[in-house]
mmCIF file of N, CA, C and O in Angstrom:
data_model
loop_
_atom_site.group_PDB
_atom_site.id
_atom_site.type_symbol
_atom_site.label_atom_id
_atom_site.label_comp_id
_atom_site.label_asym_id
_atom_site.label_seq_id
_atom_site.Cartn_x
_atom_site.Cartn_y
_atom_site.Cartn_z
ATOM 1 N N UNK A 214 93.258 71.794 97.320
ATOM 2 C CA UNK A 214 91.976 72.410 97.525
ATOM 3 C C UNK A 214 91.965 73.746 96.793
ATOM 4 O O UNK A 214 92.894 74.518 96.874
ATOM 5 N N UNK A 215 90.901 74.030 96.107
ATOM 6 C CA UNK A 215 90.790 75.254 95.325
ATOM 7 C C UNK A 215 90.117 76.364 96.116
ATOM 8 O O UNK A 215 89.390 76.108 97.072
ATOM 9 N N UNK A 216 90.375 77.585 95.724
ATOM 10 C CA UNK A 216 89.657 78.749 96.247
ATOM 11 C C UNK A 216 88.535 79.069 95.279
ATOM 12 O O UNK A 216 88.739 79.043 94.074
ATOM 13 N N UNK A 217 87.358 79.368 95.778
ATOM 14 C CA UNK A 217 86.208 79.649 94.937
ATOM 15 C C UNK A 217 85.528 80.923 95.402
ATOM 16 O O UNK A 217 85.377 81.150 96.586
ATOM 17 N N UNK A 218 85.093 81.739 94.460
ATOM 18 C CA UNK A 218 84.344 82.952 94.769
ATOM 19 C C UNK A 218 82.909 82.746 94.305
ATOM 20 O O UNK A 218 82.677 82.295 93.193
ATOM 21 N N UNK A 219 81.954 83.066 95.166
ATOM 22 C CA UNK A 219 80.541 82.909 94.840
ATOM 23 C C UNK A 219 79.875 84.268 94.765
ATOM 24 O O UNK A 219 80.197 85.169 95.516
ATOM 25 N N UNK A 220 78.913 84.391 93.896
ATOM 26 C CA UNK A 220 78.031 85.555 93.846
ATOM 27 C C UNK A 220 76.639 85.050 94.165
ATOM 28 O O UNK A 220 76.168 84.103 93.557
ATOM 29 N N UNK A 221 75.986 85.666 95.137
ATOM 30 C CA UNK A 221 74.650 85.229 95.513
ATOM 31 C C UNK A 221 74.677 84.378 96.768
ATOM 32 O O UNK A 221 75.712 84.175 97.380
ATOM 33 N N UNK A 222 73.542 83.842 97.160
ATOM 34 C CA UNK A 222 73.480 83.065 98.403
ATOM 35 C C UNK A 222 74.194 81.721 98.272
ATOM 36 O O UNK A 222 74.231 81.131 97.204
ATOM 37 N N UNK A 223 74.748 81.273 99.368
ATOM 38 C CA UNK A 223 75.411 79.977 99.432
ATOM 39 C C UNK A 223 74.746 79.172 100.535
ATOM 40 O O UNK A 223 74.568 79.655 101.645
ATOM 41 N N UNK A 224 74.370 77.949 100.238
ATOM 42 C CA UNK A 224 73.753 77.065 101.228
ATOM 43 C C UNK A 224 74.725 75.947 101.547
ATOM 44 O O UNK A 224 75.319 75.355 100.651
ATOM 45 N N UNK A 225 74.890 75.666 102.840
ATOM 46 C CA UNK A 225 75.753 74.579 103.264
ATOM 47 C C UNK A 225 74.965 73.636 104.141
ATOM 48 O O UNK A 225 74.371 74.040 105.136
ATOM 49 N N UNK A 226 74.951 72.373 103.796
ATOM 50 C CA UNK A 226 74.240 71.372 104.589
ATOM 51 C C UNK A 226 75.120 70.803 105.702
ATOM 52 O O UNK A 226 74.622 70.241 106.656
ATOM 53 N N UNK A 227 76.421 70.939 105.561
ATOM 54 C CA UNK A 227 77.348 70.378 106.548
ATOM 55 C C UNK A 227 78.250 71.413 107.181
ATOM 56 O O UNK A 227 79.279 71.090 107.753
ATOM 57 N N UNK A 228 77.922 72.713 107.089
ATOM 58 C CA UNK A 228 78.718 73.763 107.717
ATOM 59 C C UNK A 228 79.824 74.273 106.824
ATOM 60 O O UNK A 228 80.060 73.763 105.739
ATOM 61 N N UNK A 229 80.491 75.317 107.279
ATOM 62 C CA UNK A 229 81.617 75.906 106.574
ATOM 63 C C UNK A 229 82.872 75.730 107.413
ATOM 64 O O UNK A 229 82.808 75.736 108.633
ATOM 65 N N UNK A 230 83.993 75.610 106.756
ATOM 66 C CA UNK A 230 85.279 75.528 107.444
ATOM 67 C C UNK A 230 85.965 76.867 107.238
ATOM 68 O O UNK A 230 86.042 77.359 106.113
ATOM 69 N N UNK A 231 86.450 77.471 108.311
ATOM 70 C CA UNK A 231 87.081 78.775 108.190
ATOM 71 C C UNK A 231 88.249 78.903 109.120
ATOM 72 O O UNK A 231 88.732 77.924 109.670
ATOM 73 N N UNK A 232 88.665 80.127 109.329
ATOM 74 C CA UNK A 232 89.821 80.377 110.166
ATOM 75 C C UNK A 232 91.083 80.305 109.333
ATOM 76 O O UNK A 232 91.030 80.307 108.108
ATOM 77 N N UNK A 233 92.230 80.244 109.987
ATOM 78 C CA UNK A 233 93.478 80.152 109.244
ATOM 79 C C UNK A 233 93.446 78.940 108.320
ATOM 80 O O UNK A 233 93.088 77.852 108.734
ATOM 81 N N UNK A 234 93.775 79.129 107.068
ATOM 82 C CA UNK A 234 93.683 78.073 106.067
ATOM 83 C C UNK A 234 95.017 77.969 105.343
ATOM 84 O O UNK A 234 95.344 78.833 104.539
ATOM 85 N N UNK A 235 95.793 76.940 105.592
ATOM 86 C CA UNK A 235 97.106 76.832 104.964
ATOM 87 C C UNK A 235 97.044 76.688 103.448
ATOM 88 O O UNK A 235 98.031 76.858 102.772
ATOM 89 N N UNK A 236 95.872 76.396 102.896
ATOM 90 C CA UNK A 236 95.742 76.248 101.449
ATOM 91 C C UNK A 236 95.319 77.536 100.754
ATOM 92 O O UNK A 236 95.226 77.576 99.539
ATOM 93 N N UNK A 237 95.039 78.594 101.516
ATOM 94 C CA UNK A 237 94.477 79.806 100.936
ATOM 95 C C UNK A 237 95.488 80.642 100.179
ATOM 96 O O UNK A 237 95.164 81.249 99.182
ATOM 97 N N UNK A 238 96.692 80.703 100.639
ATOM 98 C CA UNK A 238 97.680 81.542 99.976
ATOM 99 C C UNK A 238 99.069 81.205 100.470
ATOM 100 O O UNK A 238 99.247 80.430 101.393
ATOM 101 N N UNK A 239 100.048 81.779 99.850
ATOM 102 C CA UNK A 239 101.433 81.524 100.218
ATOM 103 C C UNK A 239 101.840 82.506 101.301
ATOM 104 O O UNK A 239 101.708 83.709 101.138
ATOM 105 N N UNK A 240 102.321 81.987 102.448
ATOM 106 C CA UNK A 240 102.731 82.838 103.554
ATOM 107 C C UNK A 240 103.755 83.862 103.095
ATOM 108 O O UNK A 240 104.696 83.530 102.394
ATOM 109 N N UNK A 241 103.519 85.119 103.482
ATOM 110 C CA UNK A 241 104.444 86.187 103.137
ATOM 111 C C UNK A 241 104.150 86.861 101.814
ATOM 112 O O UNK A 241 104.894 87.715 101.378
ATOM 113 N N UNK A 242 103.058 86.470 101.150
ATOM 114 C CA UNK A 242 102.679 87.115 99.894
ATOM 115 C C UNK A 242 101.365 87.858 100.097
ATOM 116 O O UNK A 242 100.705 87.698 101.122
ATOM 117 N N UNK A 243 100.938 88.610 99.103
ATOM 118 C CA UNK A 243 99.682 89.343 99.217
ATOM 119 C C UNK A 243 98.492 88.394 99.321
ATOM 120 O O UNK A 243 97.450 88.741 99.870
ATOM 121 N N UNK A 244 98.621 87.165 98.844
ATOM 122 C CA UNK A 244 97.545 86.174 98.938
ATOM 123 C C UNK A 244 97.321 85.719 100.379
ATOM 124 O O UNK A 244 96.291 85.135 100.702
ATOM 125 N N UNK A 245 98.278 85.973 101.239
ATOM 126 C CA UNK A 245 98.237 85.505 102.625
ATOM 127 C C UNK A 245 97.141 86.167 103.451
ATOM 128 O O UNK A 245 96.700 85.629 104.440
ATOM 129 N N UNK A 246 96.699 87.351 103.046
ATOM 130 C CA UNK A 246 95.704 88.074 103.834
ATOM 131 C C UNK A 246 94.280 87.888 103.329
ATOM 132 O O UNK A 246 93.351 88.453 103.880
ATOM 133 N N UNK A 247 94.102 87.102 102.279
ATOM 134 C CA UNK A 247 92.745 86.911 101.772
ATOM 135 C C UNK A 247 91.885 86.193 102.806
ATOM 136 O O UNK A 247 92.402 85.548 103.707
ATOM 137 N N UNK A 248 90.567 86.322 102.675
ATOM 138 C CA UNK A 248 89.666 85.701 103.630
ATOM 139 C C UNK A 248 89.961 84.211 103.709
ATOM 140 O O UNK A 248 90.035 83.531 102.700
ATOM 141 N N UNK A 249 90.153 83.718 104.926
ATOM 142 C CA UNK A 249 90.512 82.321 105.108
ATOM 143 C C UNK A 249 91.996 82.074 104.941
ATOM 144 O O UNK A 249 92.433 80.936 104.898
ATOM 145 N N UNK A 250 92.789 83.131 104.829
ATOM 146 C CA UNK A 250 94.224 82.986 104.627
ATOM 147 C C UNK A 250 94.957 82.548 105.885
ATOM 148 O O UNK A 250 94.367 82.227 106.903
ATOM 149 N N UNK A 251 96.272 82.539 105.790
ATOM 150 C CA UNK A 251 97.118 82.098 106.894
ATOM 151 C C UNK A 251 97.221 83.125 108.012
ATOM 152 O O UNK A 251 97.604 82.797 109.122
ATOM 153 N N UNK A 252 96.932 84.381 107.714
ATOM 154 C CA UNK A 252 97.095 85.462 108.675
ATOM 155 C C UNK A 252 95.841 85.601 109.529
ATOM 156 O O UNK A 252 94.730 85.593 109.017
ATOM 157 N N UNK A 253 96.036 85.724 110.834
ATOM 158 C CA UNK A 253 94.908 85.876 111.755
ATOM 159 C C UNK A 253 94.787 87.341 112.165
ATOM 160 O O UNK A 253 95.774 87.988 112.502
ATOM 161 N N UNK A 254 93.565 87.858 112.155
ATOM 162 C CA UNK A 254 93.291 89.215 112.603
ATOM 163 C C UNK A 254 92.912 89.213 114.074
ATOM 164 O O UNK A 254 92.271 88.291 114.560
ATOM 165 N N UNK A 255 93.284 90.263 114.791
ATOM 166 C CA UNK A 255 92.895 90.474 116.182
ATOM 167 C C UNK A 255 92.018 91.710 116.261
ATOM 168 O O UNK A 255 92.241 92.680 115.533
ATOM 169 N N UNK A 256 91.018 91.675 117.128
ATOM 170 C CA UNK A 256 90.152 92.833 117.320
ATOM 171 C C UNK A 256 90.916 93.911 118.080
ATOM 172 O O UNK A 256 91.533 93.636 119.110
ATOM 173 N N UNK A 257 90.882 95.133 117.563
ATOM 174 C CA UNK A 257 91.436 96.296 118.254
ATOM 175 C C UNK A 257 90.302 96.972 119.016
ATOM 176 O O UNK A 257 90.432 97.339 120.174
ATOM 177 N N UNK A 258 89.166 97.113 118.320
ATOM 178 C CA UNK A 258 87.937 97.660 118.906
ATOM 179 C C UNK A 258 86.779 97.172 118.033
ATOM 180 O O UNK A 258 86.984 96.335 117.157
ATOM 181 N N UNK A 259 85.588 97.674 118.259
ATOM 182 C CA UNK A 259 84.401 97.180 117.546
ATOM 183 C C UNK A 259 84.431 97.455 116.050
ATOM 184 O O UNK A 259 83.734 96.794 115.287
ATOM 185 N N UNK A 260 85.248 98.397 115.599
ATOM 186 C CA UNK A 260 85.268 98.743 114.181
ATOM 187 C C UNK A 260 86.542 98.355 113.454
ATOM 188 O O UNK A 260 86.598 98.423 112.225
ATOM 189 N N UNK A 261 87.582 97.928 114.180
ATOM 190 C CA UNK A 261 88.884 97.689 113.567
ATOM 191 C C UNK A 261 89.475 96.344 113.967
ATOM 192 O O UNK A 261 89.570 96.026 115.148
ATOM 193 N N UNK A 262 89.881 95.564 112.954
ATOM 194 C CA UNK A 262 90.658 94.342 113.165
ATOM 195 C C UNK A 262 92.053 94.611 112.626
ATOM 196 O O UNK A 262 92.217 95.365 111.668
ATOM 197 N N UNK A 263 93.073 93.988 113.238
ATOM 198 C CA UNK A 263 94.446 94.273 112.835
ATOM 199 C C UNK A 263 95.293 93.013 112.898
ATOM 200 O O UNK A 263 95.129 92.180 113.789
ATOM 201 N N UNK A 264 96.226 92.880 111.942
ATOM 202 C CA UNK A 264 97.206 91.805 111.970
ATOM 203 C C UNK A 264 98.274 92.198 112.978
ATOM 204 O O UNK A 264 98.814 93.306 112.922
ATOM 205 N N UNK A 265 98.580 91.311 113.907
ATOM 206 C CA UNK A 265 99.484 91.635 115.009
ATOM 207 C C UNK A 265 100.941 91.246 114.775
ATOM 208 O O UNK A 265 101.824 91.766 115.432
ATOM 209 N N UNK A 266 101.209 90.300 113.855
ATOM 210 C CA UNK A 266 102.601 89.873 113.668
ATOM 211 C C UNK A 266 102.838 89.455 112.220
ATOM 212 O O UNK A 266 101.897 89.306 111.444
ATOM 213 N N UNK A 267 104.100 89.269 111.882
ATOM 214 C CA UNK A 267 104.459 88.842 110.544
ATOM 215 C C UNK A 267 104.652 89.994 109.579
ATOM 216 O O UNK A 267 104.612 91.165 109.964
ATOM 217 N N UNK A 268 104.824 89.673 108.297
ATOM 218 C CA UNK A 268 105.127 90.702 107.316
ATOM 219 C C UNK A 268 103.987 91.702 107.090
ATOM 220 O O UNK A 268 104.215 92.790 106.574
ATOM 221 N N UNK A 269 102.758 91.353 107.467
ATOM 222 C CA UNK A 269 101.625 92.266 107.291
ATOM 223 C C UNK A 269 101.180 92.883 108.608
ATOM 224 O O UNK A 269 100.094 93.434 108.714
ATOM 225 N N UNK A 270 102.031 92.818 109.623
ATOM 226 C CA UNK A 270 101.723 93.392 110.927
ATOM 227 C C UNK A 270 101.322 94.853 110.779
ATOM 228 O O UNK A 270 101.966 95.618 110.070
ATOM 229 N N UNK A 271 100.217 95.218 111.419
ATOM 230 C CA UNK A 271 99.731 96.588 111.364
ATOM 231 C C UNK A 271 98.630 96.808 110.342
ATOM 232 O O UNK A 271 97.909 97.797 110.419
ATOM 233 N N UNK A 272 98.491 95.909 109.360
ATOM 234 C CA UNK A 272 97.402 96.043 108.390
ATOM 235 C C UNK A 272 96.070 95.922 109.110
ATOM 236 O O UNK A 272 95.907 95.089 110.002
ATOM 237 N N UNK A 273 95.127 96.759 108.732
ATOM 238 C CA UNK A 273 93.823 96.761 109.391
ATOM 239 C C UNK A 273 92.705 96.389 108.427
ATOM 240 O O UNK A 273 92.849 96.504 107.207
ATOM 241 N N UNK A 274 91.599 95.958 109.007
ATOM 242 C CA UNK A 274 90.385 95.651 108.278
ATOM 243 C C UNK A 274 89.274 96.424 108.977
ATOM 244 O O UNK A 274 88.953 96.143 110.128
ATOM 245 N N UNK A 275 88.741 97.437 108.312
ATOM 246 C CA UNK A 275 87.724 98.296 108.921
ATOM 247 C C UNK A 275 86.327 97.780 108.602
ATOM 248 O O UNK A 275 86.031 97.425 107.458
ATOM 249 N N UNK A 276 85.459 97.769 109.597
ATOM 250 C CA UNK A 276 84.083 97.324 109.411
ATOM 251 C C UNK A 276 83.357 98.215 108.412
ATOM 252 O O UNK A 276 82.555 97.733 107.609
ATOM 253 N N UNK A 277 83.655 99.508 108.425
ATOM 254 C CA UNK A 277 82.960 100.454 107.548
ATOM 255 C C UNK A 277 83.278 100.229 106.074
ATOM 256 O O UNK A 277 82.481 100.562 105.216
ATOM 257 N N UNK A 278 84.426 99.666 105.780
ATOM 258 C CA UNK A 278 84.822 99.443 104.389
ATOM 259 C C UNK A 278 84.632 97.996 103.945
ATOM 260 O O UNK A 278 84.950 97.655 102.808
ATOM 261 N N UNK A 279 84.123 97.128 104.837
ATOM 262 C CA UNK A 279 84.030 95.706 104.528
ATOM 263 C C UNK A 279 82.684 95.106 104.897
ATOM 264 O O UNK A 279 82.601 94.001 105.424
ATOM 265 N N UNK A 280 81.611 95.824 104.591
ATOM 266 C CA UNK A 280 80.268 95.338 104.911
ATOM 267 C C UNK A 280 80.044 93.967 104.278
ATOM 268 O O UNK A 280 80.393 93.747 103.124
ATOM 269 N N UNK A 281 79.502 93.046 105.053
ATOM 270 C CA UNK A 281 79.153 91.654 104.716
ATOM 271 C C UNK A 281 80.338 90.688 104.757
ATOM 272 O O UNK A 281 80.147 89.497 104.568
ATOM 273 N N UNK A 282 81.550 91.164 105.004
ATOM 274 C CA UNK A 282 82.699 90.264 105.098
ATOM 275 C C UNK A 282 82.641 89.496 106.408
ATOM 276 O O UNK A 282 82.321 90.049 107.452
ATOM 277 N N UNK A 283 82.945 88.194 106.353
ATOM 278 C CA UNK A 283 83.031 87.375 107.557
ATOM 279 C C UNK A 283 84.487 87.013 107.768
ATOM 280 O O UNK A 283 85.198 86.670 106.814
ATOM 281 N N UNK A 284 84.953 87.108 109.012
ATOM 282 C CA UNK A 284 86.370 86.910 109.327
ATOM 283 C C UNK A 284 86.532 86.192 110.648
ATOM 284 O O UNK A 284 85.689 86.290 111.523
ATOM 285 N N UNK A 285 87.638 85.474 110.780
ATOM 286 C CA UNK A 285 88.011 84.825 112.034
ATOM 287 C C UNK A 285 88.914 85.784 112.794
ATOM 288 O O UNK A 285 89.871 86.315 112.235
ATOM 289 N N UNK A 286 88.606 86.049 114.049
ATOM 290 C CA UNK A 286 89.463 86.889 114.879
ATOM 291 C C UNK A 286 89.860 86.100 116.123
ATOM 292 O O UNK A 286 89.051 85.392 116.699
ATOM 293 N N UNK A 287 91.116 86.195 116.503
ATOM 294 C CA UNK A 287 91.623 85.356 117.589
ATOM 295 C C UNK A 287 91.283 85.854 118.991
ATOM 296 O O UNK A 287 91.551 85.160 119.962
ATOM 297 N N UNK A 288 90.652 87.035 119.108
ATOM 298 C CA UNK A 288 90.399 87.572 120.450
ATOM 299 C C UNK A 288 89.090 88.346 120.580
ATOM 300 O O UNK A 288 88.888 89.057 121.550
ATOM 301 N N UNK A 289 88.179 88.249 119.634
ATOM 302 C CA UNK A 289 86.993 89.091 119.604
ATOM 303 C C UNK A 289 85.881 88.733 120.569
ATOM 304 O O UNK A 289 84.930 89.482 120.741
ATOM 305 N N UNK A 290 85.993 87.566 121.220
ATOM 306 C CA UNK A 290 84.970 87.155 122.194
ATOM 307 C C UNK A 290 85.558 87.267 123.590
ATOM 308 O O UNK A 290 85.902 86.280 124.233
ATOM 309 N N UNK A 291 85.731 88.495 124.024
ATOM 310 C CA UNK A 291 86.338 88.771 125.339
ATOM 311 C C UNK A 291 87.684 88.079 125.496
ATOM 312 O O UNK A 291 87.995 87.497 126.515
ATOM 313 N N UNK A 292 88.489 88.141 124.443
ATOM 314 C CA UNK A 292 89.819 87.564 124.461
ATOM 315 C C UNK A 292 89.910 86.183 123.843
ATOM 316 O O UNK A 292 90.999 85.669 123.631
ATOM 317 N N UNK A 293 88.796 85.558 123.512
ATOM 318 C CA UNK A 293 88.779 84.242 122.873
ATOM 319 C C UNK A 293 88.479 84.379 121.387
ATOM 320 O O UNK A 293 87.909 85.369 120.943
ATOM 321 N N UNK A 294 88.823 83.346 120.622
ATOM 322 C CA UNK A 294 88.593 83.348 119.183
ATOM 323 C C UNK A 294 87.107 83.264 118.863
ATOM 324 O O UNK A 294 86.339 82.627 119.586
ATOM 325 N N UNK A 295 86.720 83.931 117.763
ATOM 326 C CA UNK A 295 85.318 83.925 117.328
ATOM 327 C C UNK A 295 85.259 84.363 115.861
ATOM 328 O O UNK A 295 86.146 85.065 115.380
ATOM 329 N N UNK A 296 84.230 83.934 115.162
ATOM 330 C CA UNK A 296 83.952 84.461 113.836
ATOM 331 C C UNK A 296 83.156 85.745 113.998
ATOM 332 O O UNK A 296 82.324 85.860 114.894
ATOM 333 N N UNK A 297 83.403 86.689 113.107
ATOM 334 C CA UNK A 297 82.687 87.966 113.141
ATOM 335 C C UNK A 297 82.358 88.384 111.716
ATOM 336 O O UNK A 297 82.967 87.901 110.764
ATOM 337 N N UNK A 298 81.371 89.265 111.583
ATOM 338 C CA UNK A 298 81.024 89.813 110.282
ATOM 339 C C UNK A 298 80.794 91.309 110.431
ATOM 340 O O UNK A 298 80.485 91.801 111.509
ATOM 341 N N UNK A 299 80.941 92.023 109.325
ATOM 342 C CA UNK A 299 80.724 93.465 109.347
ATOM 343 C C UNK A 299 79.312 93.779 108.881
ATOM 344 O O UNK A 299 78.865 93.304 107.841
ATOM 345 N N UNK A 300 78.625 94.625 109.655
ATOM 346 C CA UNK A 300 77.314 95.121 109.239
ATOM 347 C C UNK A 300 77.437 96.498 108.590
ATOM 348 O O UNK A 300 76.449 97.165 108.343
ATOM 349 N N UNK A 301 78.663 96.907 108.321
ATOM 350 C CA UNK A 301 78.918 98.215 107.713
ATOM 351 C C UNK A 301 79.282 99.289 108.721
ATOM 352 O O UNK A 301 79.742 100.358 108.348
ATOM 353 N N UNK A 302 79.086 98.997 110.010
ATOM 354 C CA UNK A 302 79.470 99.974 111.026
ATOM 355 C C UNK A 302 80.301 99.355 112.147
ATOM 356 O O UNK A 302 81.052 100.052 112.797
ATOM 357 N N UNK A 303 80.179 98.042 112.384
ATOM 358 C CA UNK A 303 80.944 97.371 113.443
ATOM 359 C C UNK A 303 81.158 95.911 113.065
ATOM 360 O O UNK A 303 80.432 95.352 112.243
ATOM 361 N N UNK A 304 82.179 95.301 113.692
ATOM 362 C CA UNK A 304 82.395 93.859 113.570
ATOM 363 C C UNK A 304 81.549 93.189 114.639
ATOM 364 O O UNK A 304 81.721 93.456 115.821
ATOM 365 N N UNK A 305 80.614 92.359 114.219
ATOM 366 C CA UNK A 305 79.707 91.685 115.146
ATOM 367 C C UNK A 305 80.047 90.211 115.244
ATOM 368 O O UNK A 305 80.303 89.561 114.225
ATOM 369 N N UNK A 306 80.021 89.708 116.467
ATOM 370 C CA UNK A 306 80.260 88.280 116.687
ATOM 371 C C UNK A 306 79.133 87.476 116.040
ATOM 372 O O UNK A 306 77.966 87.828 116.153
ATOM 373 N N UNK A 307 79.478 86.397 115.358
ATOM 374 C CA UNK A 307 78.471 85.563 114.710
ATOM 375 C C UNK A 307 77.588 84.861 115.739
ATOM 376 O O UNK A 307 76.392 84.703 115.527
ATOM 377 N N UNK A 308 78.153 84.483 116.880
ATOM 378 C CA UNK A 308 77.391 83.711 117.869
ATOM 379 C C UNK A 308 76.395 84.542 118.670
ATOM 380 O O UNK A 308 75.373 84.026 119.118
ATOM 381 N N UNK A 309 76.664 85.843 118.848
ATOM 382 C CA UNK A 309 75.782 86.674 119.678
ATOM 383 C C UNK A 309 75.268 87.934 118.995
ATOM 384 O O UNK A 309 74.400 88.611 119.541
ATOM 385 N N UNK A 310 75.846 88.281 117.853
ATOM 386 C CA UNK A 310 75.533 89.531 117.133
ATOM 387 C C UNK A 310 75.857 90.772 117.968
ATOM 388 O O UNK A 310 75.296 91.834 117.769
ATOM 389 N N UNK A 311 76.768 90.640 118.925
ATOM 390 C CA UNK A 311 77.261 91.742 119.730
ATOM 391 C C UNK A 311 78.619 92.152 119.161
ATOM 392 O O UNK A 311 79.360 91.318 118.644
ATOM 393 N N UNK A 312 78.955 93.424 119.254
ATOM 394 C CA UNK A 312 80.224 93.901 118.722
ATOM 395 C C UNK A 312 81.398 93.154 119.363
ATOM 396 O O UNK A 312 81.366 92.821 120.556
ATOM 397 N N UNK A 313 82.433 92.883 118.554
ATOM 398 C CA UNK A 313 83.619 92.217 119.077
ATOM 399 C C UNK A 313 84.245 93.069 120.175
ATOM 400 O O UNK A 313 84.163 94.300 120.146
ATOM 401 N N UNK A 314 84.853 92.407 121.134
ATOM 402 C CA UNK A 314 85.536 93.096 122.239
ATOM 403 C C UNK A 314 86.673 92.225 122.713
ATOM 404 O O UNK A 314 86.565 91.000 122.752
ATOM 405 N N UNK A 315 87.783 92.860 123.057
ATOM 406 C CA UNK A 315 88.956 92.114 123.499
ATOM 407 C C UNK A 315 88.870 91.702 124.969
ATOM 408 O O UNK A 315 89.613 90.847 125.406
ATOM 409 N N UNK A 316 87.988 92.320 125.723
ATOM 410 C CA UNK A 316 87.824 91.921 127.132
ATOM 411 C C UNK A 316 86.395 92.151 127.568
ATOM 412 O O UNK A 316 85.599 92.750 126.896
#
């Protein structure tokens, strides 16, 4: 499976597949943290996601620096997994548009 970068709107008639993706990059390399990569981010608070384990443990993804990015977080829906996106100021849950929260 190939990785593809799009510019502009993307339409999907059958949905998107996301979350940890074993085809996205090689575990333990810089490719591992790309969107859809093998590494899972956890919500620290409404503005910060962080890798909790592995060689990239401690790396953060700030909402303020990643406007429009969509990411899978393993605990952003009151401790449950959810997709979230950055509006430029906070990570918002895709299902409710409420800021991610660990509890």
